[in-house]
PDB file of C-alpha atoms in Angstrom:
ATOM      1  CA  MET A1388      22.336  82.684  34.632  1.00 86.00           C
ATOM      2  CA  LYS A1389      24.072  85.969  35.224  1.00 92.00           C
ATOM      3  CA  PHE A1390      25.136  87.160  38.651  1.00 95.00           C
ATOM      4  CA  ASP A1391      25.332  90.679  40.038  1.00 95.00           C
ATOM      5  CA  THR A1392      25.813  92.179  43.473  1.00 97.00           C
ATOM      6  CA  THR A1393      24.492  95.022  45.582  1.00 97.00           C
ATOM      7  CA  PRO A1394      26.815  97.581  47.193  1.00 97.00           C
ATOM      8  CA  ALA A1395      25.963  96.032  50.589  1.00 96.00           C
ATOM      9  CA  PHE A1396      27.102  92.616  49.358  1.00 97.00           C
ATOM     10  CA  ASP A1397      30.328  94.079  47.970  1.00 98.00           C
ATOM     11  CA  SER A1398      31.056  95.717  51.323  1.00 96.00           C
ATOM     12  CA  ASP A1399      30.223  92.525  53.244  1.00 95.00           C
ATOM     13  CA  TYR A1400      32.393  90.439  50.912  1.00 96.00           C
ATOM     14  CA  ARG A1401      35.430  92.682  51.358  1.00 96.00           C
ATOM     15  CA  ARG A1402      35.157  92.200  55.142  1.00 93.00           C
ATOM     16  CA  LEU A1403      35.243  88.394  54.876  1.00 92.00           C
ATOM     17  CA  LYS A1404      38.456  86.567  55.604  1.00 91.00           C
ATOM     18  CA  PRO A1405      40.145  85.337  52.408  1.00 93.00           C
ATOM     19  CA  GLU A1406      39.369  81.712  53.262  1.00 90.00           C
ATOM     20  CA  HIS A1407      35.659  82.562  53.626  1.00 89.00           C
ATOM     21  CA  GLN A1408      35.725  84.364  50.274  1.00 93.00           C
ATOM     22  CA  ASP A1409      37.267  81.210  48.790  1.00 92.00           C
ATOM     23  CA  GLN A1410      34.560  79.101  50.417  1.00 90.00           C
ATOM     24  CA  PHE A1411      31.815  81.288  48.941  1.00 93.00           C
ATOM     25  CA  ARG A1412      33.320  81.142  45.454  1.00 94.00           C
ATOM     26  CA  ALA A1413      33.640  77.339  45.668  1.00 93.00           C
ATOM     27  CA  VAL A1414      30.041  76.853  46.812  1.00 92.00           C
ATOM     28  CA  VAL A1415      28.772  79.132  44.032  1.00 94.00           C
ATOM     29  CA  ARG A1416      30.907  77.458  41.375  1.00 95.00           C
ATOM     30  CA  ASP A1417      30.314  73.847  42.427  1.00 94.00           C
ATOM     31  CA  LYS A1418      26.735  73.847  43.719  1.00 94.00           C
ATOM     32  CA  PHE A1419      24.849  77.117  43.479  1.00 95.00           C
ATOM     33  CA  SER A1420      25.471  78.114  39.863  1.00 95.00           C
ATOM     34  CA  PRO A1421      24.387  74.720  38.454  1.00 96.00           C
ATOM     35  CA  ALA A1422      21.324  74.822  40.732  1.00 95.00           C
ATOM     36  CA  CYS A1423      20.454  78.317  39.452  1.00 94.00           C
ATOM     37  CA  ASP A1424      20.680  77.107  35.855  1.00 93.00           C
ATOM     38  CA  GLU A1425      18.314  74.248  36.659  1.00 93.00           C
ATOM     39  CA  TRP A1426      15.969  76.624  38.515  1.00 92.00           C
ATOM     40  CA  ALA A1427      15.889  78.996  35.511  1.00 90.00           C
ATOM     41  CA  ALA A1428      15.128  76.160  33.088  1.00 89.00           C
ATOM     42  CA  LYS A1429      12.240  74.957  35.227  1.00 89.00           C
ATOM     43  CA  ALA A1430      10.979  78.502  35.869  1.00 83.00           C
ATOM     44  CA  HIS A1431      10.913  79.064  32.110  1.00 75.00           C
ATOM     45  CA  ASP A1432       8.625  76.042  31.759  1.00 82.00           C
ATOM     46  CA  GLY A1433       6.592  76.861  34.875  1.00 81.00           C
ATOM     47  CA  ARG A1434       7.752  73.730  36.687  1.00 83.00           C
ATOM     48  CA  PRO A1435       8.458  73.662  40.444  1.00 86.00           C
ATOM     49  CA  TYR A1436      12.038  73.434  41.640  1.00 89.00           C
ATOM     50  CA  SER A1437      13.600  72.095  44.816  1.00 90.00           C
ATOM     51  CA  TRP A1438      17.005  73.536  45.666  1.00 93.00           C
ATOM     52  CA  PRO A1439      19.746  71.056  46.662  1.00 92.00           C
ATOM     53  CA  ALA A1440      19.354  70.255  50.339  1.00 91.00           C
ATOM     54  CA  SER A1441      23.040  70.974  51.020  1.00 89.00           C
ATOM     55  CA  LEU A1442      22.513  74.675  50.152  1.00 91.00           C
ATOM     56  CA  ARG A1443      19.624  75.038  52.609  1.00 91.00           C
ATOM     57  CA  VAL A1444      17.947  77.662  50.400  1.00 94.00           C
ATOM     58  CA  SER A1445      14.766  79.101  51.844  1.00 93.00           C
ATOM     59  CA  ALA A1446      12.546  82.128  51.414  1.00 93.00           C
ATOM     60  CA  MET A1447      13.093  84.831  53.996  1.00 92.00           C
ATOM     61  CA  ALA A1448      10.169  85.840  56.176  1.00 88.00           C
ATOM     62  CA  ARG A1449       8.706  89.319  55.621  1.00 88.00           C
ATOM     63  CA  THR A1450      10.979  89.963  52.619  1.00 91.00           C
ATOM     64  CA  PRO A1451       9.156  88.878  49.448  1.00 91.00           C
ATOM     65  CA  GLY A1452      11.426  87.565  46.726  1.00 92.00           C
ATOM     66  CA  ILE A1453      14.560  87.377  48.878  1.00 95.00           C
ATOM     67  CA  ARG A1454      16.053  84.008  49.699  1.00 95.00           C
ATOM     68  CA  GLU A1455      18.850  82.908  51.943  1.00 94.00           C
ATOM     69  CA  MET A1456      21.326  80.103  51.622  1.00 93.00           C
ATOM     70  CA  THR A1457      23.831  78.497  53.930  1.00 88.00           C
ATOM     71  CA  LEU A1458      27.471  78.436  52.891  1.00 83.00           C
ATOM     72  CA  SER A1459      28.449  76.326  55.840  1.00 71.00           C
ATOM     73  CA  SER A1460      26.676  75.119  58.946  1.00 62.00           C
ATOM     74  CA  ALA A1461      30.063  74.738  60.636  1.00 63.00           C
ATOM     75  CA  SER A1462      32.091  77.617  61.955  1.00 58.00           C
ATOM     76  CA  PRO A1463      31.834  80.221  60.578  1.00 64.00           C
ATOM     77  CA  ASP A1464      28.098  79.958  60.089  1.00 75.00           C
ATOM     78  CA  GLY A1465      28.172  81.529  56.617  1.00 86.00           C
ATOM     79  CA  ARG A1466      24.985  82.923  55.121  1.00 90.00           C
ATOM     80  CA  ALA A1467      24.166  84.798  51.942  1.00 94.00           C
ATOM     81  CA  THR A1468      20.977  86.444  50.762  1.00 95.00           C
ATOM     82  CA  PHE A1469      19.949  86.733  47.141  1.00 97.00           C
ATOM     83  CA  GLN A1470      17.042  87.338  44.829  1.00 96.00           C
ATOM     84  CA  LEU A1471      16.293  85.992  41.384  1.00 94.00           C
ATOM     85  CA  VAL A1472      15.195  88.730  39.004  1.00 93.00           C
ATOM     86  CA  ASN A1473      14.233  88.707  35.355  1.00 91.00           C
ATOM     87  CA  ILE A1474      15.866  91.507  33.389  1.00 90.00           C
ATOM     88  CA  ASP A1475      14.814  91.787  29.756  1.00 92.00           C
ATOM     89  CA  GLY A1476      13.850  88.111  29.637  1.00 88.00           C
ATOM     90  CA  GLU A1477      17.078  86.889  31.235  1.00 89.00           C
ATOM     91  CA  TRP A1478      17.380  85.570  34.785  1.00 91.00           C
ATOM     92  CA  HIS A1479      19.909  87.143  37.137  1.00 94.00           C
ATOM     93  CA  CYS A1480      20.906  86.163  40.642  1.00 96.00           C
ATOM     94  CA  ARG A1481      21.445  89.333  42.633  1.00 97.00           C
ATOM     95  CA  TRP A1482      23.578  88.743  45.699  1.00 97.00           C
ATOM     96  CA  ARG A1483      22.369  91.069  48.454  1.00 96.00           C
ATOM     97  CA  ARG A1484      24.332  90.287  51.655  1.00 95.00           C
ATOM     98  CA  ILE A1485      26.931  87.805  52.886  1.00 94.00           C
ATOM     99  CA  GLY A1486      28.280  87.033  56.338  1.00 89.00           C
ATOM    100  CA  ASP A1487      26.785  85.499  59.459  1.00 84.00           C
ATOM    101  CA  HIS A1488      23.228  85.634  60.827  1.00 78.00           C
ATOM    102  CA  SER A1489      23.531  89.418  61.219  1.00 80.00           C
ATOM    103  CA  VAL A1490      22.894  89.848  57.469  1.00 81.00           C
ATOM    104  CA  PHE A1491      19.297  88.823  58.141  1.00 82.00           C
ATOM    105  CA  ARG A1492      18.598  92.115  59.934  1.00 80.00           C
ATOM    106  CA  ASN A1493      18.755  93.956  56.611  1.00 82.00           C
ATOM    107  CA  PRO A1494      18.744  91.267  53.891  1.00 83.00           C
TER     108      PRO A1494
END
């Protein structure tokens, strides 16, 4: 799966402390990216998929197609929003926002 970002995500990411940027990259590399690959394979076949419980991925209310995930439930309470989009037959994860609960105001 390919990944891309929105300008809002890029701005949010630059404001994160370096250790929180490192945490995000580790979670994506170790857990989220493999989960996305599995999701894409099952989506291709029309099979349901359950995200790993440790990522706490859920659909956001009143924002069709946008999901949120938890980077850490400890301090800081890291959150990221994303959407999975199909571009020319290829799945992409578009990161929309990253930070704390405030990113939910405009996911």
